[in-house]
């Protein structure tokens, strides 16, 4: 029972709980806020893996930027509680449940096929998870994909500007 | 396990110290805001409670505690009480990566003056938290179910999101010089008067303006523009919940001043070498001197914040957006390019 393990259990449990609230809640704002909480707990789980940069980016990008837009839209539409549709029989539910079970079985299969030995986080991961480590990798081994993603984002920005401009004219 | 226990105790003590510092800073700031504004407007200001009115902030807090906590019937109770907690929580947790002095060495043990000043994602952590601070304001505006609150909340979040960009871009020059996001590294790089304000004047001005907008202070206090919006996002709050928003505003001001002084004014660095006054690295007395130096920088910046608030009139909303997107953002990008060129030439 070391500190990291306790931290992992707490963050993991809270992540699952907030995930369940997100999909079960009838209130759209409550869903959105618990999703934000879920992102925080995911960031905490990344921290147990020494991935500091990814953890901060998770909060900065998802909780701080994307979810703000979602919350904005929900609030401006002023959505109230959703009333559940009365369905006697839904094919969607059965497919979803069976796919979920398959996914769970896959995770269990992977877990049991690997967990014969004890696993430890390698010493190197402390260096790789930092901003410096990721920067070095991005500008050496992954230079071309990194530049390609940059070009893609530039195209998306130009597209957004053009779309917004048309409406003003 | 004992090592972990010691670490927990150390962090706990530091956290208690920081929280009490923030609360007393808020009290000092409220008092000085009222006194400075009175001086600027040719009034006397608070002078009834205690000598020269110094106990006024405590009387204010006591009043807020005694007041009835009203929640409008049409409000969403859950989010109405959650919003001030988010606002204040974000304002306080930012301090976990701020260094107050360098370090104290007791025997073999080196104690850094801050909870996690050396964490390598340092400033990114602050950016992430402040971007989450938007929720406090937005949820407060929405859950009150009041049109003024909603408008105030929306204005505030739009403003915070817009200025976050120029704020984030303007400090990239500082990171390029320091080669790190860690706040202690950034401070160490500014040793002896090599302050970033001299190396990054353009970045400093952009960051300063963006900070005013981020903290919702005048001249960018549109979210609580009282002639238009009654009180903005906190219109429907009363009692200690209002007090928490109030506290968060002043805590944010202190945080913003601390960050500016860390990034651009040398943080806890003395303007001269510490050998000059005969102190040793790692000694307690040096840590105290560094802490006082940092505190002085914060207080001067806070005074500047107050001074600006009572001197400059409020911006119009379109002017605010134009300034943020059309002027500050391109200038911040230019600053990155200029820093890059300068680093290429002078190494």
XYZ file of N, CA and C in Angstrom, chain B residues 160-336:
531
model
N -12.747 36.285 -20.328
C -11.646 35.478 -19.809
C -11.083 34.563 -20.890
N -11.981 33.990 -21.721
C -11.495 33.088 -22.767
C -10.686 33.863 -23.795
N -11.164 35.082 -24.150
C -10.471 35.860 -25.176
C -9.076 36.273 -24.718
N -8.976 36.718 -23.464
C -7.692 37.247 -23.025
C -6.730 36.159 -22.577
N -7.274 34.947 -22.339
C -6.396 33.844 -21.994
C -5.386 33.582 -23.111
N -5.853 33.771 -24.380
C -4.979 33.483 -25.518
C -3.785 34.420 -25.547
N -4.073 35.740 -25.494
C -2.938 36.672 -25.576
C -2.060 36.541 -24.340
N -2.687 36.196 -23.211
C -1.918 36.005 -21.985
C -0.946 34.831 -22.151
N -1.486 33.712 -22.638
C -0.637 32.529 -22.820
C 0.464 32.764 -23.828
N 0.151 33.506 -24.919
C 1.159 33.707 -25.961
C 2.218 34.718 -25.532
N 1.813 35.711 -24.696
C 2.772 36.763 -24.368
C 3.908 36.262 -23.482
N 3.671 35.157 -22.732
C 4.735 34.702 -21.834
C 5.614 33.640 -22.466
N 5.326 33.281 -23.745
C 6.187 32.272 -24.371
C 7.622 32.783 -24.465
N 7.774 34.109 -24.659
C 9.113 34.695 -24.677
C 9.878 34.404 -23.389
N 9.187 34.513 -22.250
C 9.822 34.231 -20.956
C 10.264 32.770 -20.890
N 9.380 31.872 -21.365
C 9.729 30.446 -21.334
C 10.918 30.164 -22.250
N 10.972 30.888 -23.403
C 12.093 30.670 -24.318
C 13.401 31.065 -23.650
N 13.383 32.166 -22.902
C 14.605 32.615 -22.227
C 15.016 31.657 -21.115
N 14.012 31.185 -20.340
C 14.331 30.336 -19.195
C 14.520 28.886 -19.614
N 13.916 28.481 -20.735
C 14.005 27.095 -21.167
C 13.230 26.164 -20.256
N 12.225 26.689 -19.570
C 11.479 25.862 -18.620
C 10.146 26.517 -18.285
N 9.173 25.678 -17.867
C 7.895 26.215 -17.375
C 7.933 26.384 -15.857
N 8.968 25.806 -15.237
C 9.017 25.820 -13.778
C 9.261 27.235 -13.272
N 8.447 27.656 -12.297
C 8.538 29.040 -11.837
C 9.862 29.315 -11.131
N 10.400 28.314 -10.428
C 11.690 28.526 -9.780
C 12.800 28.718 -10.810
N 12.760 27.945 -11.900
C 13.760 28.119 -12.959
C 13.670 29.509 -13.562
N 12.434 29.975 -13.779
C 12.245 31.296 -14.382
C 12.814 32.376 -13.462
N 12.594 32.217 -12.152
C 13.116 33.207 -11.204
C 14.645 33.143 -11.161
N 15.187 31.923 -11.138
C 16.650 31.782 -11.065
C 17.331 32.389 -12.279
N 16.656 32.319 -13.425
C 17.237 32.856 -14.648
C 17.343 34.387 -14.587
N 16.533 35.036 -13.715
C 16.537 36.499 -13.649
C 17.461 37.024 -12.557
N 18.535 36.297 -12.284
C 19.428 36.684 -11.195
C 20.054 38.066 -11.389
N 20.256 38.771 -10.328
C 20.898 40.131 -10.371
C 20.091 40.966 -11.321
N 20.030 42.084 -11.638
C 18.918 42.766 -12.299
C 18.550 42.285 -13.716
N 18.804 41.013 -14.067
C 18.413 40.552 -15.414
C 16.924 40.226 -15.430
N 16.104 41.149 -15.009
C 14.674 40.907 -14.934
C 14.073 40.849 -16.324
N 13.036 40.033 -16.448
C 12.411 39.866 -17.753
C 11.692 41.124 -18.226
N 11.373 42.025 -17.301
C 10.692 43.255 -17.732
C 11.598 44.050 -18.673
N 12.926 43.942 -18.480
C 13.856 44.654 -19.360
C 14.101 43.878 -20.647
N 14.071 42.541 -20.533
C 14.341 41.715 -21.717
C 13.089 41.537 -22.563
N 11.920 41.608 -21.942
C 10.651 41.329 -22.628
C 9.652 42.473 -22.401
N 10.000 43.713 -22.770
C 9.073 44.811 -22.442
C 7.711 44.670 -23.111
N 7.708 44.237 -24.363
C 6.431 44.097 -25.084
C 5.574 43.007 -24.442
N 6.212 41.871 -24.170
C 5.495 40.766 -23.530
C 4.930 41.183 -22.185
N 5.696 41.989 -21.439
C 5.256 42.449 -20.122
C 3.988 43.283 -20.229
N 3.971 44.216 -21.208
C 2.796 45.086 -21.328
C 1.565 44.273 -21.725
N 1.735 43.343 -22.678
C 0.594 42.511 -23.092
C 0.093 41.683 -21.913
N 1.036 41.108 -21.170
C 0.648 40.260 -20.046
C -0.085 41.070 -18.981
N 0.398 42.283 -18.744
C -0.216 43.139 -17.733
C -1.658 43.464 -18.112
N -1.861 43.866 -19.382
C -3.210 44.218 -19.829
C -4.121 42.996 -19.748
N -3.604 41.838 -20.204
C -4.411 40.618 -20.186
C -4.751 40.221 -18.755
N -3.832 40.489 -17.826
C -4.102 40.153 -16.425
C -5.258 40.976 -15.878
N -5.287 42.261 -16.242
C -6.404 43.094 -15.803
C -7.724 42.506 -16.288
N -7.741 42.034 -17.535
C -8.964 41.466 -18.086
C -9.302 40.137 -17.415
N -8.276 39.328 -17.143
C -8.507 38.020 -16.546
C -9.065 38.131 -15.133
N -8.602 39.139 -14.392
C -9.073 39.274 -13.018
C -10.356 40.094 -12.947
N -10.912 40.470 -14.107
C -12.158 41.244 -14.158
C -12.053 42.559 -13.399
N -10.887 43.183 -13.429
C -10.726 44.440 -12.735
C -10.885 45.585 -13.727
N -11.226 46.774 -13.212
C -11.307 47.951 -14.057
C -9.950 48.176 -14.716
N -9.854 48.667 -15.938
C -10.929 49.137 -16.809
C -11.678 48.036 -17.559
N -11.466 46.789 -17.202
C -12.144 45.698 -17.910
C -13.186 45.044 -17.013
N -13.849 45.791 -16.136
C -14.777 45.146 -15.212
C -16.201 45.107 -15.769
N -16.313 44.840 -17.079
C -17.642 44.772 -17.696
C -18.562 43.742 -17.077
N -18.033 42.593 -16.588
C -18.937 41.602 -16.002
C -19.734 42.144 -14.831
N -19.206 43.166 -14.134
C -19.983 43.685 -13.015
C -20.244 45.180 -13.198
N -20.349 45.583 -14.474
C -20.613 46.983 -14.758
C -21.927 47.378 -14.093
N -21.841 48.046 -12.938
C -23.053 48.216 -12.142
C -24.142 49.076 -12.803
N -23.822 50.095 -13.630
C -24.937 50.836 -14.232
C -25.758 49.992 -15.205
N -25.151 48.942 -15.792
C -25.883 48.147 -16.784
C -26.419 46.855 -16.192
N -25.650 46.253 -15.280
C -25.947 44.865 -14.907
C -26.258 44.675 -13.419
N -26.601 45.746 -12.696
C -26.822 45.679 -11.259
C -25.532 45.260 -10.545
N -25.214 43.960 -10.554
C -23.962 43.546 -9.911
C -23.248 42.485 -10.711
N -23.778 42.173 -11.912
C -23.141 41.126 -12.703
C -23.478 39.745 -12.182
N -22.537 38.823 -12.345
C -22.835 37.421 -12.047
C -23.169 37.180 -10.585
N -22.752 38.091 -9.670
C -23.034 37.826 -8.264
C -24.229 38.626 -7.728
N -25.103 39.090 -8.653
C -26.265 39.876 -8.222
C -27.112 39.140 -7.187
N -27.358 37.856 -7.419
C -28.281 37.105 -6.569
C -27.606 36.440 -5.377
N -26.386 36.841 -5.073
C -25.697 36.208 -3.952
C -25.730 37.122 -2.743
N -25.779 36.503 -1.566
C -25.780 37.296 -0.341
C -24.986 36.551 0.713
N -24.742 37.214 1.828
C -24.058 36.564 2.933
C -22.665 36.114 2.559
N -22.262 34.971 3.125
C -20.885 34.539 2.950
C -20.602 34.022 1.547
N -21.664 33.620 0.805
C -21.410 33.189 -0.577
C -20.953 34.371 -1.412
N -21.588 35.525 -1.179
C -21.108 36.732 -1.835
C -19.693 37.033 -1.345
N -19.499 36.826 -0.026
C -18.182 37.062 0.553
C -17.108 36.232 -0.116
N -17.458 34.994 -0.507
C -16.466 34.141 -1.161
C -16.086 34.675 -2.533
N -17.065 35.192 -3.281
C -16.734 35.813 -4.572
C -15.841 37.032 -4.364
N -16.205 37.800 -3.327
C -15.467 39.008 -3.008
C -14.023 38.656 -2.669
N -13.881 37.625 -1.821
C -12.567 37.152 -1.406
C -11.783 36.641 -2.613
N -12.477 35.896 -3.485
C -11.822 35.337 -4.663
C -11.283 36.457 -5.547
N -12.042 37.557 -5.654
C -11.589 38.652 -6.499
C -10.266 39.213 -5.983
N -10.196 39.415 -4.649
C -8.968 39.975 -4.087
C -7.844 38.952 -4.063
N -8.194 37.683 -3.836
C -7.170 36.640 -3.896
C -6.592 36.562 -5.302
N -7.476 36.699 -6.308
C -7.006 36.675 -7.691
C -6.071 37.829 -7.976
N -6.379 38.983 -7.392
C -5.525 40.146 -7.595
C -4.140 39.880 -7.013
N -4.116 39.310 -5.800
C -2.826 38.995 -5.171
C -2.081 37.950 -5.993
N -2.826 36.935 -6.497
C -2.194 35.904 -7.320
C -1.605 36.510 -8.575
N -2.394 37.363 -9.234
C -1.933 37.965 -10.485
C -0.668 38.772 -10.231
N -0.633 39.523 -9.116
C 0.560 40.304 -8.802
C 1.749 39.383 -8.553
N 1.495 38.280 -7.836
C 2.577 37.332 -7.560
C 3.126 36.762 -8.862
N 2.229 36.419 -9.796
C 2.685 35.818 -11.051
C 3.468 36.832 -11.870
N 2.965 38.081 -11.935
C 3.700 39.101 -12.686
C 5.089 39.281 -12.095
N 5.168 39.326 -10.765
C 6.485 39.568 -10.180
C 7.395 38.360 -10.376
N 6.841 37.146 -10.400
C 7.684 35.966 -10.647
C 8.193 35.939 -12.078
N 7.296 36.263 -13.025
C 7.669 36.120 -14.427
C 8.521 37.281 -14.921
N 8.232 38.498 -14.426
C 8.879 39.662 -15.032
C 9.730 40.484 -14.081
N 9.488 40.383 -12.772
C 10.211 41.262 -11.846
C 11.174 40.505 -10.937
N 11.569 39.332 -11.368
C 12.575 38.616 -10.591
C 12.066 37.854 -9.384
N 10.761 37.808 -9.167
C 10.191 37.008 -8.077
C 10.832 37.306 -6.740
N 11.359 36.264 -6.077
C 11.962 36.460 -4.751
C 13.409 36.899 -4.829
N 13.954 37.107 -6.053
C 15.357 37.536 -6.174
C 15.532 38.942 -5.618
N 16.611 39.144 -4.866
C 16.949 40.495 -4.443
C 17.554 41.217 -5.654
N 17.430 42.547 -5.706
C 17.989 43.258 -6.860
C 19.514 43.259 -6.873
N 20.150 42.741 -5.805
C 21.613 42.652 -5.776
C 21.985 41.283 -5.237
N 23.254 40.949 -5.307
C 23.683 39.635 -4.844
C 23.527 39.514 -3.329
N 23.087 38.339 -2.844
C 22.846 38.200 -1.408
C 24.123 38.181 -0.592
N 25.290 37.981 -1.255
C 26.554 38.027 -0.528
C 26.837 39.428 0.007
N 26.244 40.417 -0.692
C 26.504 41.815 -0.376
C 26.054 42.182 1.031
N 24.940 41.545 1.491
C 24.500 41.836 2.855
C 24.903 40.708 3.797
N 25.858 39.881 3.358
C 26.458 38.894 4.237
C 25.548 37.747 4.635
N 24.706 37.270 3.713
C 23.852 36.130 4.034
C 24.283 34.931 3.211
N 24.036 33.734 3.765
C 24.447 32.527 3.060
C 23.266 31.888 2.363
N 23.553 31.205 1.257
C 22.494 30.490 0.545
C 21.962 29.377 1.442
N 20.647 29.257 1.538
C 20.060 28.181 2.326
C 19.830 28.545 3.781
N 20.219 29.749 4.194
C 19.988 30.135 5.586
C 18.569 30.679 5.757
N 18.082 30.612 6.987
C 16.707 31.037 7.256
C 16.566 32.546 7.029
N 17.595 33.300 7.461
C 17.489 34.758 7.333
C 17.418 35.180 5.871
N 18.178 34.484 4.987
C 18.094 34.828 3.570
C 16.692 34.548 3.042
N 16.115 33.406 3.452
C 14.766 33.065 2.996
C 13.775 34.145 3.413
N 13.946 34.656 4.655
C 13.020 35.692 5.132
C 13.190 36.968 4.309
N 14.460 37.344 4.044
C 14.705 38.555 3.247
C 14.113 38.404 1.851
N 14.304 37.211 1.252
C 13.749 36.966 -0.086
C 12.225 37.045 -0.067
N 11.634 36.467 0.985
C 10.181 36.484 1.097
C 9.671 37.920 1.220
N 10.354 38.744 2.023
C 9.937 40.132 2.191
C 10.069 40.895 0.882
N 11.138 40.584 0.135
C 11.353 41.230 -1.159
C 10.211 40.890 -2.115
N 9.828 39.606 -2.126
C 8.725 39.139 -2.974
C 7.423 39.821 -2.558
N 7.206 39.914 -1.238
C 5.992 40.519 -0.715
C 5.915 41.992 -1.110
N 7.054 42.672 -1.059
C 7.103 44.094 -1.417
C 6.708 44.270 -2.881
N 7.246 43.405 -3.747
C 6.905 43.483 -5.178
C 5.410 43.265 -5.382
N 4.853 42.285 -4.653
C 3.420 42.007 -4.784
C 2.608 43.220 -4.341
N 3.000 43.833 -3.225
C 2.232 44.964 -2.701
C 2.276 46.146 -3.654
N 3.453 46.400 -4.245
C 3.562 47.505 -5.208
C 2.643 47.247 -6.398
N 2.636 46.009 -6.888
C 1.775 45.683 -8.033
C 0.299 45.798 -7.661
N -0.050 45.365 -6.444
C -1.443 45.475 -6.004
C -1.862 46.938 -5.946
N -0.960 47.768 -5.436
C -1.257 49.198 -5.392
C -1.496 49.717 -6.805
N -0.697 49.234 -7.765
C -0.873 49.636 -9.164
C -2.257 49.228 -9.673
N -2.677 48.001 -9.322
C -4.005 47.527 -9.727
C -5.091 48.470 -9.218
N -4.973 48.839 -7.927
C -5.993 49.700 -7.313
C -5.971 51.081 -7.954
N -4.780 51.593 -8.144
C -4.580 52.911 -8.745
C -5.261 52.978 -10.116
N -5.023 51.939 -10.940
C -5.615 51.925 -12.279
C -7.132 51.884 -12.184
N -7.646 51.089 -11.240
C -9.092 50.939 -11.155
C -9.786 52.275 -10.925
N -9.199 53.130 -10.098
C -9.858 54.388 -9.763
C -9.425 55.534 -10.650
N -8.653 55.244 -11.692
C -8.176 56.308 -12.576
C -8.722 56.174 -13.981
N -8.785 54.942 -14.493
C -9.131 54.727 -15.903
C -10.606 54.357 -16.013
N -11.367 54.996 -16.936
C -12.779 54.628 -17.091
C -12.948 53.272 -17.771
N -14.130 52.722 -17.632
C -14.417 51.390 -18.145
C -14.451 51.374 -19.684
N -13.994 50.276 -20.250
C -14.030 50.104 -21.709
C -15.443 49.768 -22.165
N -15.718 49.987 -23.465
C -16.965 49.505 -24.038
C -16.731 48.063 -24.477
N -17.784 47.265 -24.608
C -17.576 45.834 -24.862
C -16.854 45.563 -26.182
N -17.245 46.306 -27.255
C -16.596 46.056 -28.547
C -15.141 46.505 -28.517
N -14.850 47.578 -27.746
C -13.460 48.014 -27.624
C -12.622 46.937 -26.950
N -13.225 46.320 -25.948
C -12.541 45.263 -25.211
C -12.170 44.102 -26.131
N -13.165 43.680 -26.940
C -12.924 42.542 -27.821
C -11.920 42.901 -28.915
N -12.042 44.134 -29.447
C -11.090 44.572 -30.473
C -9.672 44.581 -29.938
N -9.530 45.117 -28.732
C -8.198 45.200 -28.137
C -7.612 43.804 -27.965
N -8.425 42.893 -27.460
C -7.931 41.552 -27.198
C -7.543 40.802 -28.460
N -8.458 40.776 -29.425
C -8.241 39.907 -30.595
C -7.420 40.576 -31.682
N -7.623 41.879 -31.894
C -6.973 42.519 -33.050
C -5.625 43.130 -32.702
N -5.426 43.521 -31.455
C -4.162 44.201 -31.128
C -3.245 43.307 -30.294
N -3.750 42.816 -29.154
C -2.862 42.082 -28.248
C -2.406 40.750 -28.833
N -3.331 40.043 -29.509
C -2.976 38.715 -30.009
C -1.871 38.791 -31.074
N -2.006 39.658 -32.120
C -0.909 39.767 -33.084
C 0.388 40.259 -32.447
N 0.283 41.203 -31.489
C 1.497 41.702 -30.833
C 2.187 40.594 -30.049
N 1.377 39.725 -29.406
C 1.966 38.620 -28.650
C 2.702 37.669 -29.585
N 2.115 37.430 -30.775
C 2.782 36.566 -31.754
C 4.086 37.219 -32.215
N 4.030 38.553 -32.452
C 5.218 39.287 -32.872
C 6.319 39.165 -31.823
N 5.909 39.214 -30.543
C 6.865 39.126 -29.445
C 7.627 37.800 -29.491
N 6.901 36.717 -29.835
C 7.569 35.408 -29.907
C 8.631 35.425 -31.002
